[in-house]
PDB file of C-alpha atoms in Angstrom:
ATOM      1  CA  UNK Z 299      -9.682 -10.386 -14.326  1.00 77.00           C
ATOM      2  CA  UNK Z 300      -8.458 -13.083 -11.959  1.00 84.00           C
ATOM      3  CA  UNK Z 301      -5.218 -11.152 -11.371  1.00 94.00           C
ATOM      4  CA  UNK Z 302      -2.358 -13.345 -10.146  1.00 97.00           C
ATOM      5  CA  UNK Z 303      -3.258 -16.914  -9.266  1.00 97.00           C
ATOM      6  CA  UNK Z 304      -1.109 -19.476  -7.498  1.00 98.00           C
ATOM      7  CA  UNK Z 305      -1.519 -23.196  -6.989  1.00 97.00           C
ATOM      8  CA  UNK Z 306      -1.444 -25.073  -4.731  1.00 97.00           C
ATOM      9  CA  UNK Z 307      -2.377 -23.068  -1.620  1.00 97.00           C
ATOM     10  CA  UNK Z 308      -0.729 -25.566   0.710  1.00 97.00           C
ATOM     11  CA  UNK Z 309       1.830 -28.298   0.125  1.00 97.00           C
ATOM     12  CA  UNK Z 310       3.775 -30.716   2.296  1.00 97.00           C
ATOM     13  CA  UNK Z 311       6.860 -32.346   0.830  1.00 97.00           C
ATOM     14  CA  UNK Z 312       9.392 -34.806   2.109  1.00 98.00           C
ATOM     15  CA  UNK Z 313      13.076 -33.918   1.926  1.00 98.00           C
ATOM     16  CA  UNK Z 314      14.419 -34.709  -1.534  1.00 97.00           C
ATOM     17  CA  UNK Z 315      11.107 -34.524  -3.360  1.00 97.00           C
ATOM     18  CA  UNK Z 316      10.623 -32.123  -6.233  1.00 96.00           C
ATOM     19  CA  UNK Z 317       7.611 -30.082  -7.175  1.00 96.00           C
ATOM     20  CA  UNK Z 318       6.444 -27.101  -9.202  1.00 98.00           C
ATOM     21  CA  UNK Z 319       4.595 -24.111  -7.821  1.00 98.00           C
ATOM     22  CA  UNK Z 320       2.320 -22.634 -10.448  1.00 98.00           C
ATOM     23  CA  UNK Z 321       1.782 -18.937 -11.080  1.00 98.00           C
ATOM     24  CA  UNK Z 322      -0.361 -17.311 -13.748  1.00 98.00           C
ATOM     25  CA  UNK Z 323      -1.496 -13.761 -14.468  1.00 97.00           C
ATOM     26  CA  UNK Z 324      -4.073 -12.442 -16.902  1.00 96.00           C
ATOM     27  CA  UNK Z 325      -3.042  -8.779 -16.955  1.00 94.00           C
ATOM     28  CA  UNK Z 326      -0.530  -9.112 -19.811  1.00 92.00           C
ATOM     29  CA  UNK Z 327       2.273  -8.032 -17.483  1.00 92.00           C
ATOM     30  CA  UNK Z 328       5.811  -8.380 -18.765  1.00 91.00           C
ATOM     31  CA  UNK Z 329       7.474  -8.577 -15.361  1.00 91.00           C
ATOM     32  CA  UNK Z 330       6.945 -11.533 -13.026  1.00 94.00           C
ATOM     33  CA  UNK Z 331       8.776 -12.565  -9.895  1.00 94.00           C
ATOM     34  CA  UNK Z 332       8.882 -15.120  -7.106  1.00 97.00           C
ATOM     35  CA  UNK Z 333       9.482 -14.252  -3.455  1.00 96.00           C
ATOM     36  CA  UNK Z 334       9.711 -16.269  -0.311  1.00 97.00           C
ATOM     37  CA  UNK Z 335       8.556 -14.917   3.024  1.00 96.00           C
ATOM     38  CA  UNK Z 336       9.997 -16.189   6.270  1.00 93.00           C
ATOM     39  CA  UNK Z 337       9.174 -14.909   9.771  1.00 84.00           C
ATOM     40  CA  UNK Z 338      11.139 -11.767  10.571  1.00 75.00           C
ATOM     41  CA  UNK Z 339      12.811 -11.730   7.140  1.00 77.00           C
ATOM     42  CA  UNK Z 340      10.400  -9.802   4.976  1.00 84.00           C
ATOM     43  CA  UNK Z 341      10.198 -10.902   1.338  1.00 92.00           C
ATOM     44  CA  UNK Z 342      13.253 -12.107  -0.512  1.00 93.00           C
ATOM     45  CA  UNK Z 343      13.439 -12.306  -4.275  1.00 93.00           C
ATOM     46  CA  UNK Z 344      14.136 -15.786  -5.670  1.00 96.00           C
ATOM     47  CA  UNK Z 345      13.903 -15.368  -9.459  1.00 96.00           C
ATOM     48  CA  UNK Z 346      12.340 -12.894 -11.815  1.00 93.00           C
ATOM     49  CA  UNK Z 347      11.500 -12.496 -15.478  1.00 93.00           C
ATOM     50  CA  UNK Z 348      11.217  -9.382 -17.622  1.00 89.00           C
ATOM     51  CA  UNK Z 349       9.397 -11.167 -20.427  1.00 90.00           C
ATOM     52  CA  UNK Z 350       8.776 -14.514 -22.106  1.00 93.00           C
ATOM     53  CA  UNK Z 351      12.032 -16.396 -22.546  1.00 94.00           C
ATOM     54  CA  UNK Z 352      13.998 -14.151 -20.159  1.00 93.00           C
ATOM     55  CA  UNK Z 353      14.685 -15.045 -16.540  1.00 95.00           C
ATOM     56  CA  UNK Z 354      17.265 -14.007 -13.984  1.00 93.00           C
ATOM     57  CA  UNK Z 355      18.303 -14.772 -10.440  1.00 94.00           C
ATOM     58  CA  UNK Z 356      17.280 -12.766  -7.439  1.00 92.00           C
ATOM     59  CA  UNK Z 357      18.656 -12.702  -3.927  1.00 90.00           C
ATOM     60  CA  UNK Z 358      18.110 -16.360  -2.947  1.00 95.00           C
ATOM     61  CA  UNK Z 359      18.003 -18.501  -6.121  1.00 96.00           C
ATOM     62  CA  UNK Z 360      19.754 -21.660  -4.920  1.00 96.00           C
ATOM     63  CA  UNK Z 361      17.575 -24.763  -5.052  1.00 96.00           C
ATOM     64  CA  UNK Z 362      15.012 -23.220  -7.392  1.00 98.00           C
ATOM     65  CA  UNK Z 363      14.537 -23.132 -11.163  1.00 97.00           C
ATOM     66  CA  UNK Z 364      12.204 -21.043 -13.279  1.00 98.00           C
ATOM     67  CA  UNK Z 365      11.207 -20.769 -16.910  1.00 96.00           C
ATOM     68  CA  UNK Z 366       8.964 -18.351 -18.796  1.00 97.00           C
ATOM     69  CA  UNK Z 367       7.629 -19.833 -21.991  1.00 97.00           C
ATOM     70  CA  UNK Z 368       4.552 -17.570 -22.110  1.00 97.00           C
ATOM     71  CA  UNK Z 369       3.709 -14.095 -20.848  1.00 95.00           C
ATOM     72  CA  UNK Z 370       1.020 -15.541 -18.573  1.00 97.00           C
ATOM     73  CA  UNK Z 371       2.840 -18.316 -16.713  1.00 98.00           C
ATOM     74  CA  UNK Z 372       5.901 -18.340 -14.466  1.00 98.00           C
ATOM     75  CA  UNK Z 373       6.320 -21.681 -12.652  1.00 98.00           C
ATOM     76  CA  UNK Z 374       8.824 -22.166  -9.841  1.00 98.00           C
ATOM     77  CA  UNK Z 375      10.475 -25.575  -9.539  1.00 98.00           C
ATOM     78  CA  UNK Z 376      12.000 -26.966  -6.372  1.00 97.00           C
ATOM     79  CA  UNK Z 377      14.591 -29.449  -7.530  1.00 92.00           C
ATOM     80  CA  UNK Z 378      15.219 -31.399  -4.307  1.00 97.00           C
ATOM     81  CA  UNK Z 379      13.251 -30.018  -1.387  1.00 97.00           C
ATOM     82  CA  UNK Z 380      15.056 -29.234   1.864  1.00 97.00           C
ATOM     83  CA  UNK Z 381      13.616 -28.205   5.263  1.00 97.00           C
ATOM     84  CA  UNK Z 382      15.228 -24.766   4.745  1.00 96.00           C
ATOM     85  CA  UNK Z 383      12.769 -24.233   1.896  1.00 97.00           C
ATOM     86  CA  UNK Z 384       9.816 -24.322   4.281  1.00 97.00           C
ATOM     87  CA  UNK Z 385       8.283 -20.925   3.664  1.00 97.00           C
ATOM     88  CA  UNK Z 386       5.419 -19.012   2.131  1.00 97.00           C
ATOM     89  CA  UNK Z 387       5.968 -18.362  -1.563  1.00 98.00           C
ATOM     90  CA  UNK Z 388       4.488 -15.401  -3.385  1.00 97.00           C
ATOM     91  CA  UNK Z 389       4.341 -14.748  -7.088  1.00 97.00           C
ATOM     92  CA  UNK Z 390       3.962 -11.174  -8.320  1.00 95.00           C
ATOM     93  CA  UNK Z 391       3.613  -9.410 -11.633  1.00 94.00           C
ATOM     94  CA  UNK Z 392       3.812  -5.860 -12.864  1.00 91.00           C
ATOM     95  CA  UNK Z 393       3.691  -3.794 -15.965  1.00 86.00           C
ATOM     96  CA  UNK Z 394       7.317  -3.218 -16.862  1.00 71.00           C
ATOM     97  CA  UNK Z 395       8.670  -0.896 -19.442  1.00 62.00           C
ATOM     98  CA  UNK Z 396      12.311  -0.061 -19.725  1.00 57.00           C
ATOM     99  CA  UNK Z 397      13.810   1.465 -16.617  1.00 54.00           C
ATOM    100  CA  UNK Z 398      10.523   2.415 -14.966  1.00 62.00           C
ATOM    101  CA  UNK Z 399       9.246   0.409 -12.028  1.00 68.00           C
ATOM    102  CA  UNK Z 400       5.565  -0.018 -11.356  1.00 82.00           C
ATOM    103  CA  UNK Z 401       3.424  -1.441  -8.586  1.00 88.00           C
ATOM    104  CA  UNK Z 402       3.453  -5.188  -8.240  1.00 91.00           C
ATOM    105  CA  UNK Z 403       0.368  -7.385  -7.977  1.00 94.00           C
ATOM    106  CA  UNK Z 404       0.711 -10.361  -5.676  1.00 96.00           C
ATOM    107  CA  UNK Z 405      -0.865 -13.771  -5.692  1.00 97.00           C
ATOM    108  CA  UNK Z 406      -2.384 -15.275  -2.516  1.00 96.00           C
ATOM    109  CA  UNK Z 407       0.699 -17.375  -1.763  1.00 97.00           C
ATOM    110  CA  UNK Z 408       1.632 -21.036  -1.396  1.00 97.00           C
ATOM    111  CA  UNK Z 409       2.463 -22.302   2.080  1.00 97.00           C
ATOM    112  CA  UNK Z 410       5.111 -25.009   1.720  1.00 97.00           C
ATOM    113  CA  UNK Z 411       6.326 -27.311   4.474  1.00 97.00           C
ATOM    114  CA  UNK Z 412       9.272 -29.635   3.917  1.00 97.00           C
ATOM    115  CA  UNK Z 413       9.676 -32.423   6.475  1.00 97.00           C
TER     116      UNK Z 413
ATOM    117  CA  UNK N  67      20.372  -7.758   0.840  1.00 31.00           C
ATOM    118  CA  UNK N  68      17.454  -6.004   2.511  1.00 36.00           C
ATOM    119  CA  UNK N  69      17.124  -2.492   1.202  1.00 52.00           C
ATOM    120  CA  UNK N  70      14.220  -1.203   3.240  1.00 61.00           C
ATOM    121  CA  UNK N  71      14.237  -1.203   7.004  1.00 63.00           C
ATOM    122  CA  UNK N  72      11.047  -0.226   8.775  1.00 63.00           C
ATOM    123  CA  UNK N  73      10.896   1.355  12.219  1.00 62.00           C
ATOM    124  CA  UNK N  74       9.072   0.728  14.524  1.00 57.00           C
ATOM    125  CA  UNK N  75       8.436  -2.899  13.811  1.00 78.00           C
ATOM    126  CA  UNK N  76       5.320  -3.306  15.924  1.00 87.00           C
ATOM    127  CA  UNK N  77       2.696  -0.695  16.735  1.00 90.00           C
ATOM    128  CA  UNK N  78      -0.502  -0.945  18.733  1.00 93.00           C
ATOM    129  CA  UNK N  79      -2.956   1.966  18.635  1.00 93.00           C
ATOM    130  CA  UNK N  80      -6.563   2.791  19.405  1.00 96.00           C
ATOM    131  CA  UNK N  81      -9.086   3.175  16.613  1.00 97.00           C
ATOM    132  CA  UNK N  82      -9.190   6.776  15.440  1.00 97.00           C
ATOM    133  CA  UNK N  83      -5.544   7.481  16.245  1.00 97.00           C
ATOM    134  CA  UNK N  84      -2.874   8.054  13.621  1.00 96.00           C
ATOM    135  CA  UNK N  85      -0.195   5.477  12.874  1.00 94.00           C
ATOM    136  CA  UNK N  86       3.236   6.436  11.588  1.00 94.00           C
ATOM    137  CA  UNK N  87       5.866   4.072  10.232  1.00 92.00           C
ATOM    138  CA  UNK N  88       9.331   4.866   8.960  1.00 92.00           C
ATOM    139  CA  UNK N  89      11.548   3.192   6.423  1.00 92.00           C
ATOM    140  CA  UNK N  90      15.217   3.766   5.703  1.00 93.00           C
ATOM    141  CA  UNK N  91      17.280   2.563   2.794  1.00 92.00           C
ATOM    142  CA  UNK N  92      20.906   2.561   1.754  1.00 90.00           C
ATOM    143  CA  UNK N  93      21.324   3.284  -1.962  1.00 87.00           C
ATOM    144  CA  UNK N  94      19.867   5.676  -4.532  1.00 87.00           C
ATOM    145  CA  UNK N  95      16.425   4.614  -5.651  1.00 88.00           C
ATOM    146  CA  UNK N  96      14.047   5.081  -8.570  1.00 87.00           C
ATOM    147  CA  UNK N  97      10.984   4.922  -6.363  1.00 91.00           C
ATOM    148  CA  UNK N  98       9.750   3.631  -3.017  1.00 93.00           C
ATOM    149  CA  UNK N  99       6.544   1.694  -2.537  1.00 94.00           C
ATOM    150  CA  UNK N 100       4.423   0.735   0.460  1.00 95.00           C
ATOM    151  CA  UNK N 101       2.445  -2.491   0.661  1.00 96.00           C
ATOM    152  CA  UNK N 102      -0.044  -3.909   3.153  1.00 97.00           C
ATOM    153  CA  UNK N 103      -0.394  -7.570   4.068  1.00 95.00           C
ATOM    154  CA  UNK N 104      -3.340  -8.874   6.010  1.00 94.00           C
ATOM    155  CA  UNK N 105      -2.725 -12.024   7.989  1.00 89.00           C
ATOM    156  CA  UNK N 106      -2.323 -15.045   5.723  1.00 85.00           C
ATOM    157  CA  UNK N 107      -2.841 -13.066   2.523  1.00 90.00           C
ATOM    158  CA  UNK N 108      -0.761 -11.673  -0.319  1.00 92.00           C
ATOM    159  CA  UNK N 109       0.613  -8.152  -0.378  1.00 95.00           C
ATOM    160  CA  UNK N 110      -1.487  -5.277  -1.659  1.00 96.00           C
ATOM    161  CA  UNK N 111       0.089  -2.172  -3.150  1.00 95.00           C
ATOM    162  CA  UNK N 112      -0.791   1.040  -1.312  1.00 97.00           C
ATOM    163  CA  UNK N 113       1.225   3.858  -2.779  1.00 96.00           C
ATOM    164  CA  UNK N 114       4.297   4.560  -4.909  1.00 93.00           C
ATOM    165  CA  UNK N 115       6.431   7.680  -4.524  1.00 95.00           C
ATOM    166  CA  UNK N 116       9.099   8.539  -7.070  1.00 92.00           C
ATOM    167  CA  UNK N 117      12.539   9.827  -6.174  1.00 92.00           C
ATOM    168  CA  UNK N 118      11.689  13.333  -7.412  1.00 94.00           C
ATOM    169  CA  UNK N 119       8.572  13.544  -5.224  1.00 96.00           C
ATOM    170  CA  UNK N 120       8.552  14.600  -1.577  1.00 97.00           C
ATOM    171  CA  UNK N 121       5.024  13.822  -0.484  1.00 98.00           C
ATOM    172  CA  UNK N 122       2.055  11.863  -1.777  1.00 97.00           C
ATOM    173  CA  UNK N 123      -1.470  11.300  -0.523  1.00 97.00           C
ATOM    174  CA  UNK N 124      -3.988   8.565  -1.152  1.00 96.00           C
ATOM    175  CA  UNK N 125      -7.158   8.644   0.905  1.00 97.00           C
ATOM    176  CA  UNK N 126      -6.106   8.337   4.569  1.00 97.00           C
ATOM    177  CA  UNK N 127      -2.519   7.568   3.603  1.00 97.00           C
ATOM    178  CA  UNK N 128       0.272  10.097   3.452  1.00 98.00           C
ATOM    179  CA  UNK N 129       3.777   9.137   2.357  1.00 98.00           C
ATOM    180  CA  UNK N 130       6.850  11.317   2.524  1.00 98.00           C
ATOM    181  CA  UNK N 131      10.239  10.722   0.981  1.00 97.00           C
ATOM    182  CA  UNK N 132      13.502  12.377   2.001  1.00 97.00           C
ATOM    183  CA  UNK N 133      16.186  11.266  -0.435  1.00 95.00           C
ATOM    184  CA  UNK N 134      18.887  13.225   1.398  1.00 95.00           C
ATOM    185  CA  UNK N 135      18.257  11.140   4.520  1.00 95.00           C
ATOM    186  CA  UNK N 136      17.318   8.029   2.514  1.00 94.00           C
ATOM    187  CA  UNK N 137      14.117   7.640   4.477  1.00 94.00           C
ATOM    188  CA  UNK N 138      10.363   7.503   3.998  1.00 95.00           C
ATOM    189  CA  UNK N 139       7.373   7.595   6.302  1.00 95.00           C
ATOM    190  CA  UNK N 140       3.855   6.248   5.982  1.00 96.00           C
ATOM    191  CA  UNK N 141       1.106   7.932   7.957  1.00 97.00           C
ATOM    192  CA  UNK N 142      -2.334   6.369   8.312  1.00 97.00           C
ATOM    193  CA  UNK N 143      -4.802   8.890   9.672  1.00 97.00           C
ATOM    194  CA  UNK N 144      -7.952   8.086  11.665  1.00 97.00           C
ATOM    195  CA  UNK N 145      -7.073   4.402  11.855  1.00 97.00           C
ATOM    196  CA  UNK N 146      -9.712   1.699  11.712  1.00 97.00           C
ATOM    197  CA  UNK N 147      -9.737  -1.889  12.940  1.00 96.00           C
ATOM    198  CA  UNK N 148      -9.517  -2.956   9.276  1.00 95.00           C
ATOM    199  CA  UNK N 149      -6.097  -1.265   9.078  1.00 97.00           C
ATOM    200  CA  UNK N 150      -4.688  -4.035  11.288  1.00 97.00           C
ATOM    201  CA  UNK N 151      -2.017  -5.568   9.069  1.00 96.00           C
ATOM    202  CA  UNK N 152       1.682  -5.694   8.327  1.00 94.00           C
ATOM    203  CA  UNK N 153       3.070  -2.830   6.278  1.00 95.00           C
ATOM    204  CA  UNK N 154       6.155  -3.167   4.099  1.00 94.00           C
ATOM    205  CA  UNK N 155       8.251  -0.632   2.315  1.00 94.00           C
ATOM    206  CA  UNK N 156      10.027  -1.665  -0.870  1.00 93.00           C
ATOM    207  CA  UNK N 157      12.630   0.178  -2.884  1.00 91.00           C
ATOM    208  CA  UNK N 158      13.163   0.036  -6.623  1.00 85.00           C
ATOM    209  CA  UNK N 159      16.532   0.752  -8.126  1.00 75.00           C
ATOM    210  CA  UNK N 160      17.094   2.454 -11.463  1.00 69.00           C
ATOM    211  CA  UNK N 161      17.163   0.309 -14.547  1.00 66.00           C
ATOM    212  CA  UNK N 162      15.102  -2.679 -13.426  1.00 68.00           C
ATOM    213  CA  UNK N 163      11.795  -3.733 -11.926  1.00 71.00           C
ATOM    214  CA  UNK N 164      13.253  -5.510  -8.932  1.00 83.00           C
ATOM    215  CA  UNK N 165      11.963  -4.538  -5.513  1.00 88.00           C
ATOM    216  CA  UNK N 166      13.856  -4.928  -2.243  1.00 89.00           C
ATOM    217  CA  UNK N 167      11.492  -5.297   0.713  1.00 91.00           C
ATOM    218  CA  UNK N 168      11.971  -4.355   4.330  1.00 89.00           C
ATOM    219  CA  UNK N 169      11.037  -6.689   7.154  1.00 88.00           C
ATOM    220  CA  UNK N 170       7.672  -5.100   7.787  1.00 89.00           C
ATOM    221  CA  UNK N 171       5.774  -3.216  10.458  1.00 90.00           C
ATOM    222  CA  UNK N 172       2.982  -4.973  12.311  1.00 91.00           C
ATOM    223  CA  UNK N 173       0.156  -2.571  13.158  1.00 95.00           C
ATOM    224  CA  UNK N 174      -2.699  -3.528  15.462  1.00 96.00           C
ATOM    225  CA  UNK N 175      -5.660  -1.166  15.685  1.00 96.00           C
ATOM    226  CA  UNK N 176      -7.752  -1.777  18.781  1.00 95.00           C
ATOM    227  CA  UNK N 177     -11.476  -1.091  18.326  1.00 93.00           C
TER     228      UNK N 177
END
């Protein structure tokens, strides 16, 4: 199993540009999520999905869109990049069933710089 | 909002010593999890302790949970240079799979 994969590893954008960060998992996990990690801030939840066709907002959703058309893929779209979105982005997945919470598996991250 | 809050935030120890980190949280939880992050890498799950458990072991790791004080501790025994990393606690609320992460503890193990 490849686990959770993310592309690209690094990206530089100019203010106002848009792009999509890709995330895929091959563990048949229902739950997937996107976090951003900033120095001294820990990880903050951007968006999450409990299954194909179902997404919801996390703690810091503004400026980002997600969709979940398949169980495997959960892309994160930056609509109009801003310098405040400079961060490291992590995708994670977990087996989710009802109210129980399980360990999350993380991808290697995408380091994004917006100039 | 940040649910977990680790203390201390930076720890430097000699190889072979034990390292202890604490985490506090504010609301009732389903479970609490600890993760490790090596520099420049993704997070790796270490251990999960449920709200009805008080202590859990995994290899050189020992986690305790005190729901009355809303706190948890992670103990790494006989530390090794490879344990150098940031350690995060994360809390899970009832009814969903969302995790709220603390800001992390940076641990440096000196060979």
